[in-house]
PDB file of C-alpha atoms in Angstrom:
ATOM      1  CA  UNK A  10       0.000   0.000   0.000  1.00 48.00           C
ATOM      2  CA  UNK A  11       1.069   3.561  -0.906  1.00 51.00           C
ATOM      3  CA  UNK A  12       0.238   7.098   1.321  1.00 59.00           C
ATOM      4  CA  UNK A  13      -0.687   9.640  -1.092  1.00 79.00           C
ATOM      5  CA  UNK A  14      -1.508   7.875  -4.527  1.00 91.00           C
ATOM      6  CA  UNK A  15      -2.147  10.659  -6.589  1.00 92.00           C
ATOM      7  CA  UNK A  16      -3.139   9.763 -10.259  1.00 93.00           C
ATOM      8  CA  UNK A  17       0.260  10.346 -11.683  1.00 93.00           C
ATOM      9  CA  UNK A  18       1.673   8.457  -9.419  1.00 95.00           C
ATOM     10  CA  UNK A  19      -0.541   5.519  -9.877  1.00 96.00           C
ATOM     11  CA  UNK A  20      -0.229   5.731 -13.551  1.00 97.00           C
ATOM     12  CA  UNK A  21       3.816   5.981 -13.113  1.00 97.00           C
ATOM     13  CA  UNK A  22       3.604   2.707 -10.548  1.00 97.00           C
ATOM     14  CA  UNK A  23       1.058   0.936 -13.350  1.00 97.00           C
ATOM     15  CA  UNK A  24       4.024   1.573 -16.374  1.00 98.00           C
ATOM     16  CA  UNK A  25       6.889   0.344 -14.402  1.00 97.00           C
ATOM     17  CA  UNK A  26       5.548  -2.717 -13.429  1.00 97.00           C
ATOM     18  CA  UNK A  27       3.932  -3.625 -16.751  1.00 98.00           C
ATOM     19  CA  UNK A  28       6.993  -3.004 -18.520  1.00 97.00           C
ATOM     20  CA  UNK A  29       9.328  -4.497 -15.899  1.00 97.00           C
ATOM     21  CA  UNK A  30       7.543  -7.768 -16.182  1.00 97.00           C
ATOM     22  CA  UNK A  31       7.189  -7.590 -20.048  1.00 97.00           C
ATOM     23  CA  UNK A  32      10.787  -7.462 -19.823  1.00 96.00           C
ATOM     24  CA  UNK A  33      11.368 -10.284 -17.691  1.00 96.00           C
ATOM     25  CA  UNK A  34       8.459 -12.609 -19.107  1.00 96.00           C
ATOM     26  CA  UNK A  35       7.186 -11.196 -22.232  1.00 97.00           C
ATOM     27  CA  UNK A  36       4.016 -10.513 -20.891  1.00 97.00           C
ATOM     28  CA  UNK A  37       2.166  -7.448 -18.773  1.00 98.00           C
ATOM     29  CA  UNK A  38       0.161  -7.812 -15.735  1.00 98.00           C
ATOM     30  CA  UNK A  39      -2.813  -5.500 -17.173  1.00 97.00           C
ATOM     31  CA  UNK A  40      -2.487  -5.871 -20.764  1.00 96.00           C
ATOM     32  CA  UNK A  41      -2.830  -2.153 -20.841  1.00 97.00           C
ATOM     33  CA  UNK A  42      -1.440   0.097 -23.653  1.00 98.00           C
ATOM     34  CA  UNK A  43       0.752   3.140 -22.471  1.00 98.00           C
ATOM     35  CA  UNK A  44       1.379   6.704 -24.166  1.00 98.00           C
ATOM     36  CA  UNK A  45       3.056   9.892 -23.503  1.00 97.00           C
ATOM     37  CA  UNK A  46       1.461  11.982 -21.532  1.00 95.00           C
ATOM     38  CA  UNK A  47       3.036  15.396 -20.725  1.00 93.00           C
ATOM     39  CA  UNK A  48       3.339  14.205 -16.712  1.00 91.00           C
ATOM     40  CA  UNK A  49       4.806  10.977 -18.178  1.00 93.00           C
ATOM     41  CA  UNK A  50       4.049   7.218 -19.051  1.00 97.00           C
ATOM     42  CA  UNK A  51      -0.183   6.387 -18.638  1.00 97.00           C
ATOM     43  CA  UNK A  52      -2.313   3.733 -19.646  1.00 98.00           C
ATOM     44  CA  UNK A  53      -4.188   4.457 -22.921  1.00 97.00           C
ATOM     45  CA  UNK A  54      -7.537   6.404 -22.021  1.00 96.00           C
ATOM     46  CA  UNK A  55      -6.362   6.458 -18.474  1.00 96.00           C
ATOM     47  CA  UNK A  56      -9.124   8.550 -17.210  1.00 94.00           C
ATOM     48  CA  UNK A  57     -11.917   6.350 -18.299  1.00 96.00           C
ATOM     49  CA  UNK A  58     -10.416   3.537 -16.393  1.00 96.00           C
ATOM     50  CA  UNK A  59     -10.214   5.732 -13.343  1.00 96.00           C
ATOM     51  CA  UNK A  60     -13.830   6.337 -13.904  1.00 95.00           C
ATOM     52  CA  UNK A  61     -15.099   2.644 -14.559  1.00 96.00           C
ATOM     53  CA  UNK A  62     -12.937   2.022 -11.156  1.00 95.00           C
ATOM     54  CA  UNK A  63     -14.978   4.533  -9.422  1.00 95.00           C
ATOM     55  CA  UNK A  64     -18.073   3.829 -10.999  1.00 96.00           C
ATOM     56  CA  UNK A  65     -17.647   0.059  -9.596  1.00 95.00           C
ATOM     57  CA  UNK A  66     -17.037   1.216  -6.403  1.00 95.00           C
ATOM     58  CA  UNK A  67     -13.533  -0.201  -6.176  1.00 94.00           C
ATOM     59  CA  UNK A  68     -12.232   3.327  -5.576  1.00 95.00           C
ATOM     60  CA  UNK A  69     -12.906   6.772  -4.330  1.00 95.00           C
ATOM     61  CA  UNK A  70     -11.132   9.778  -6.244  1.00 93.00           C
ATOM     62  CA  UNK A  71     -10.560  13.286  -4.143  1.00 92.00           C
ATOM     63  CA  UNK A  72      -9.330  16.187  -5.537  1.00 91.00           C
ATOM     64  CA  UNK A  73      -6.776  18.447  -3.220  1.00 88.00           C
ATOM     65  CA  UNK A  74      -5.036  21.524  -3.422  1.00 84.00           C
ATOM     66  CA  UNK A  75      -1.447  22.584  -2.922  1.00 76.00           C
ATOM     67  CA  UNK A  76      -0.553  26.036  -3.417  1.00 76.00           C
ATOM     68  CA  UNK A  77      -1.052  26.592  -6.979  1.00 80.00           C
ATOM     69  CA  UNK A  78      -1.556  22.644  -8.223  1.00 78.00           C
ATOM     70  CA  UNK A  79      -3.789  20.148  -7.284  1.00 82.00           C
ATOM     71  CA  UNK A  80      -4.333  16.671  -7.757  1.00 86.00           C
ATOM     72  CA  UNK A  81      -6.754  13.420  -7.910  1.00 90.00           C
ATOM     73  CA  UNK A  82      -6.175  11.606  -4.482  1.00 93.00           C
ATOM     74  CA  UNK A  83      -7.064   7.458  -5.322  1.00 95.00           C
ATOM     75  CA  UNK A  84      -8.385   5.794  -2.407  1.00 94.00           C
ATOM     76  CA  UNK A  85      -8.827   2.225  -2.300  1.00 93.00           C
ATOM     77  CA  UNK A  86     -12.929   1.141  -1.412  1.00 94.00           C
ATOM     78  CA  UNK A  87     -11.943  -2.461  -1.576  1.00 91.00           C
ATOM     79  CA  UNK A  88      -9.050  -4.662  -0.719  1.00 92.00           C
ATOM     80  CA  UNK A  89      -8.196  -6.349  -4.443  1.00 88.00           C
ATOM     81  CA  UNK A  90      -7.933  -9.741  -5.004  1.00 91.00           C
ATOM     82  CA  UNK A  91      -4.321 -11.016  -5.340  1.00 92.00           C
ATOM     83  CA  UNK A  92      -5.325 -14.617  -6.364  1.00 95.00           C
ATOM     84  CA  UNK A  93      -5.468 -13.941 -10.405  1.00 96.00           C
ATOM     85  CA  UNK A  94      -1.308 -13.039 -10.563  1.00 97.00           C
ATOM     86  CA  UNK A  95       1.169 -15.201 -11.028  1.00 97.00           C
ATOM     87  CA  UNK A  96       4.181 -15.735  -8.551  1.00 96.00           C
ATOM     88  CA  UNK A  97       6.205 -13.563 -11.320  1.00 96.00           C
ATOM     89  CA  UNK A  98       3.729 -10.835 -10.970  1.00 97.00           C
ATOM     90  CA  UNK A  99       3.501 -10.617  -7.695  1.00 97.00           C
ATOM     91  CA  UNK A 100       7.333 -10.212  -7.574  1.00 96.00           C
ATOM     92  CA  UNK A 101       7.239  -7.617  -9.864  1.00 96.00           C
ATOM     93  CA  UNK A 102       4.436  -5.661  -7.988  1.00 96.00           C
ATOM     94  CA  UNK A 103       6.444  -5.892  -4.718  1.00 95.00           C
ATOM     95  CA  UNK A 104       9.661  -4.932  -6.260  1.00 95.00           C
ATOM     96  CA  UNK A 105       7.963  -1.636  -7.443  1.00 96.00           C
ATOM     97  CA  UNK A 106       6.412  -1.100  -4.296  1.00 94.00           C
ATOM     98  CA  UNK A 107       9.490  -1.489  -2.139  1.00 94.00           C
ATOM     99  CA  UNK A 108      11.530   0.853  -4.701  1.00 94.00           C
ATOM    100  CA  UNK A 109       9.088   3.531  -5.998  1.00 95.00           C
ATOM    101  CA  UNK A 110       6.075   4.083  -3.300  1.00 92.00           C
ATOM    102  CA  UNK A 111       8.011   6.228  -1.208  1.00 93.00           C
ATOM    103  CA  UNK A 112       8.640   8.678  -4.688  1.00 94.00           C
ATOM    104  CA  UNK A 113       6.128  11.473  -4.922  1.00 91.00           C
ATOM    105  CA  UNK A 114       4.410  11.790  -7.746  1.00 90.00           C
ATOM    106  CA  UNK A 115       7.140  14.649  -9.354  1.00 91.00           C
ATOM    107  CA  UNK A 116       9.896  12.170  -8.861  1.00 94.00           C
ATOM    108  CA  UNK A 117       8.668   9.219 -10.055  1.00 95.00           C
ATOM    109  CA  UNK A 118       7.477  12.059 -13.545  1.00 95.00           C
ATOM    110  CA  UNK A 119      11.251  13.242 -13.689  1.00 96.00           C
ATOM    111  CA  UNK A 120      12.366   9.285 -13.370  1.00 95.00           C
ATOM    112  CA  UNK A 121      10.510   8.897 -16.620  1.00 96.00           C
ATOM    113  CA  UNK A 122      10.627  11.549 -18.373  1.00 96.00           C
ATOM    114  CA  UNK A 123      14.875  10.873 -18.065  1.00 95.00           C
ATOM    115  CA  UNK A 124      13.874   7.711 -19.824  1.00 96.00           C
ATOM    116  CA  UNK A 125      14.888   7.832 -24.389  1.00 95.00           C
ATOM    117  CA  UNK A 126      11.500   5.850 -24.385  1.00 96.00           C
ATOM    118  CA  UNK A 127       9.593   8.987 -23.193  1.00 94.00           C
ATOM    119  CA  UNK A 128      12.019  11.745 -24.709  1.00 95.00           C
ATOM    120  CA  UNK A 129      11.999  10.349 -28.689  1.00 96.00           C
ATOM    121  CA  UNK A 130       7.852  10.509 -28.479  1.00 97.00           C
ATOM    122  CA  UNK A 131       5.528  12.564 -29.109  1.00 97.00           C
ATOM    123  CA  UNK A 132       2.639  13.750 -26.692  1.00 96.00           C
ATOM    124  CA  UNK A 133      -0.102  10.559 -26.988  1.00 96.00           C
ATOM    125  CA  UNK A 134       2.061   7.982 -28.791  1.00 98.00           C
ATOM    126  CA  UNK A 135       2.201   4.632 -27.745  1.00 98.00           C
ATOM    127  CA  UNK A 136       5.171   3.581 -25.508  1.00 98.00           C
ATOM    128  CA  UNK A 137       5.774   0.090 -27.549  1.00 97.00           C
ATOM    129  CA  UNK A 138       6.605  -2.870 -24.520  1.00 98.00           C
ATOM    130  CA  UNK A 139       9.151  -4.456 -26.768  1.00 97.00           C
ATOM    131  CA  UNK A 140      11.453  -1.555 -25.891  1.00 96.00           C
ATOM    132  CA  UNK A 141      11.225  -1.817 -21.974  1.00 96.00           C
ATOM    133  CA  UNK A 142      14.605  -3.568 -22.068  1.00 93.00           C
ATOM    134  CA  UNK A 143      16.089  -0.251 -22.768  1.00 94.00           C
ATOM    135  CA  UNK A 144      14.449   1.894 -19.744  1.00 95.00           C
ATOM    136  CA  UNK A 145      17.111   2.218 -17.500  1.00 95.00           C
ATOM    137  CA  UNK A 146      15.500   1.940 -14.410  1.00 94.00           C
ATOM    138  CA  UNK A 147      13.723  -1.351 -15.800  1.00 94.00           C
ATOM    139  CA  UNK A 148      17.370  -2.652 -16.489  1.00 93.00           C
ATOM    140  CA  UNK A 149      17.907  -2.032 -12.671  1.00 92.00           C
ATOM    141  CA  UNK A 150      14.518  -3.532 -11.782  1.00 90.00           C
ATOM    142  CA  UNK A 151      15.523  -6.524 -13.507  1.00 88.00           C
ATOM    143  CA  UNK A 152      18.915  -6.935 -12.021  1.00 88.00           C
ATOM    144  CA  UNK A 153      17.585  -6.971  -8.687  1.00 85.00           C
ATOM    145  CA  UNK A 154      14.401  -9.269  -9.688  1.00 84.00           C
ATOM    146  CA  UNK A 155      16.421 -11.954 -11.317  1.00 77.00           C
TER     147      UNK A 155
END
Protein backbone atom coordinates (compact mmCIF):
# COMPACT_ATOMS: atom_id res chain seq x y z
CA UNK A 1 0.00 0.00 0.00
CA UNK A 2 1.07 3.56 -0.91
CA UNK A 3 0.24 7.10 1.32
CA UNK A 4 -0.69 9.64 -1.09
CA UNK A 5 -1.51 7.88 -4.53
CA UNK A 6 -2.15 10.66 -6.59
CA UNK A 7 -3.14 9.76 -10.26
CA UNK A 8 0.26 10.35 -11.68
CA UNK A 9 1.67 8.46 -9.42
CA UNK A 10 -0.54 5.52 -9.88
CA UNK A 11 -0.23 5.73 -13.55
CA UNK A 12 3.82 5.98 -13.11
CA UNK A 13 3.60 2.71 -10.55
CA UNK A 14 1.06 0.94 -13.35
CA UNK A 15 4.02 1.57 -16.37
CA UNK A 16 6.89 0.34 -14.40
CA UNK A 17 5.55 -2.72 -13.43
CA UNK A 18 3.93 -3.62 -16.75
CA UNK A 19 6.99 -3.00 -18.52
CA UNK A 20 9.33 -4.50 -15.90
CA UNK A 21 7.54 -7.77 -16.18
CA UNK A 22 7.19 -7.59 -20.05
CA UNK A 23 10.79 -7.46 -19.82
CA UNK A 24 11.37 -10.28 -17.69
CA UNK A 25 8.46 -12.61 -19.11
CA UNK A 26 7.19 -11.20 -22.23
CA UNK A 27 4.02 -10.51 -20.89
CA UNK A 28 2.17 -7.45 -18.77
CA UNK A 29 0.16 -7.81 -15.73
CA UNK A 30 -2.81 -5.50 -17.17
CA UNK A 31 -2.49 -5.87 -20.76
CA UNK A 32 -2.83 -2.15 -20.84
CA UNK A 33 -1.44 0.10 -23.65
CA UNK A 34 0.75 3.14 -22.47
CA UNK A 35 1.38 6.70 -24.17
CA UNK A 36 3.06 9.89 -23.50
CA UNK A 37 1.46 11.98 -21.53
CA UNK A 38 3.04 15.40 -20.73
CA UNK A 39 3.34 14.20 -16.71
CA UNK A 40 4.81 10.98 -18.18
CA UNK A 41 4.05 7.22 -19.05
CA UNK A 42 -0.18 6.39 -18.64
CA UNK A 43 -2.31 3.73 -19.65
CA UNK A 44 -4.19 4.46 -22.92
CA UNK A 45 -7.54 6.40 -22.02
CA UNK A 46 -6.36 6.46 -18.47
CA UNK A 47 -9.12 8.55 -17.21
CA UNK A 48 -11.92 6.35 -18.30
CA UNK A 49 -10.42 3.54 -16.39
CA UNK A 50 -10.21 5.73 -13.34
CA UNK A 51 -13.83 6.34 -13.90
CA UNK A 52 -15.10 2.64 -14.56
CA UNK A 53 -12.94 2.02 -11.16
CA UNK A 54 -14.98 4.53 -9.42
CA UNK A 55 -18.07 3.83 -11.00
CA UNK A 56 -17.65 0.06 -9.60
CA UNK A 57 -17.04 1.22 -6.40
CA UNK A 58 -13.53 -0.20 -6.18
CA UNK A 59 -12.23 3.33 -5.58
CA UNK A 60 -12.91 6.77 -4.33
CA UNK A 61 -11.13 9.78 -6.24
CA UNK A 62 -10.56 13.29 -4.14
CA UNK A 63 -9.33 16.19 -5.54
CA UNK A 64 -6.78 18.45 -3.22
CA UNK A 65 -5.04 21.52 -3.42
CA UNK A 66 -1.45 22.58 -2.92
CA UNK A 67 -0.55 26.04 -3.42
CA UNK A 68 -1.05 26.59 -6.98
CA UNK A 69 -1.56 22.64 -8.22
CA UNK A 70 -3.79 20.15 -7.28
CA UNK A 71 -4.33 16.67 -7.76
CA UNK A 72 -6.75 13.42 -7.91
CA UNK A 73 -6.17 11.61 -4.48
CA UNK A 74 -7.06 7.46 -5.32
CA UNK A 75 -8.39 5.79 -2.41
CA UNK A 76 -8.83 2.23 -2.30
CA UNK A 77 -12.93 1.14 -1.41
CA UNK A 78 -11.94 -2.46 -1.58
CA UNK A 79 -9.05 -4.66 -0.72
CA UNK A 80 -8.20 -6.35 -4.44
CA UNK A 81 -7.93 -9.74 -5.00
CA UNK A 82 -4.32 -11.02 -5.34
CA UNK A 83 -5.33 -14.62 -6.36
CA UNK A 84 -5.47 -13.94 -10.41
CA UNK A 85 -1.31 -13.04 -10.56
CA UNK A 86 1.17 -15.20 -11.03
CA UNK A 87 4.18 -15.74 -8.55
CA UNK A 88 6.20 -13.56 -11.32
CA UNK A 89 3.73 -10.83 -10.97
CA UNK A 90 3.50 -10.62 -7.70
CA UNK A 91 7.33 -10.21 -7.57
CA UNK A 92 7.24 -7.62 -9.86
CA UNK A 93 4.44 -5.66 -7.99
CA UNK A 94 6.44 -5.89 -4.72
CA UNK A 95 9.66 -4.93 -6.26
CA UNK A 96 7.96 -1.64 -7.44
CA UNK A 97 6.41 -1.10 -4.30
CA UNK A 98 9.49 -1.49 -2.14
CA UNK A 99 11.53 0.85 -4.70
CA UNK A 100 9.09 3.53 -6.00
CA UNK A 101 6.07 4.08 -3.30
CA UNK A 102 8.01 6.23 -1.21
CA UNK A 103 8.64 8.68 -4.69
CA UNK A 104 6.13 11.47 -4.92
CA UNK A 105 4.41 11.79 -7.75
CA UNK A 106 7.14 14.65 -9.35
CA UNK A 107 9.90 12.17 -8.86
CA UNK A 108 8.67 9.22 -10.06
CA UNK A 109 7.48 12.06 -13.54
CA UNK A 110 11.25 13.24 -13.69
CA UNK A 111 12.37 9.29 -13.37
CA UNK A 112 10.51 8.90 -16.62
CA UNK A 113 10.63 11.55 -18.37
CA UNK A 114 14.88 10.87 -18.07
CA UNK A 115 13.87 7.71 -19.82
CA UNK A 116 14.89 7.83 -24.39
CA UNK A 117 11.50 5.85 -24.39
CA UNK A 118 9.59 8.99 -23.19
CA UNK A 119 12.02 11.74 -24.71
CA UNK A 120 12.00 10.35 -28.69
CA UNK A 121 7.85 10.51 -28.48
CA UNK A 122 5.53 12.56 -29.11
CA UNK A 123 2.64 13.75 -26.69
CA UNK A 124 -0.10 10.56 -26.99
CA UNK A 125 2.06 7.98 -28.79
CA UNK A 126 2.20 4.63 -27.75
CA UNK A 127 5.17 3.58 -25.51
CA UNK A 128 5.77 0.09 -27.55
CA UNK A 129 6.60 -2.87 -24.52
CA UNK A 130 9.15 -4.46 -26.77
CA UNK A 131 11.45 -1.56 -25.89
CA UNK A 132 11.23 -1.82 -21.97
CA UNK A 133 14.60 -3.57 -22.07
CA UNK A 134 16.09 -0.25 -22.77
CA UNK A 135 14.45 1.89 -19.74
CA UNK A 136 17.11 2.22 -17.50
CA UNK A 137 15.50 1.94 -14.41
CA UNK A 138 13.72 -1.35 -15.80
CA UNK A 139 17.37 -2.65 -16.49
CA UNK A 140 17.91 -2.03 -12.67
CA UNK A 141 14.52 -3.53 -11.78
CA UNK A 142 15.52 -6.52 -13.51
CA UNK A 143 18.91 -6.93 -12.02
CA UNK A 144 17.59 -6.97 -8.69
CA UNK A 145 14.40 -9.27 -9.69
CA UNK A 146 16.42 -11.95 -11.32
Amino acid sequence: ETQGLYKTKLAELLWLADFAHFSLKGTSITGLSYVKMPYGPAPDRFHILLGLLQESGCVDMVTQDFGEYSGDLIRARKTPDLSCLSESEKGVLEAIVLRFCSMTSKELSDLSHGELIWQSRPDGAVLPYEEASGVGVIRELKRELC
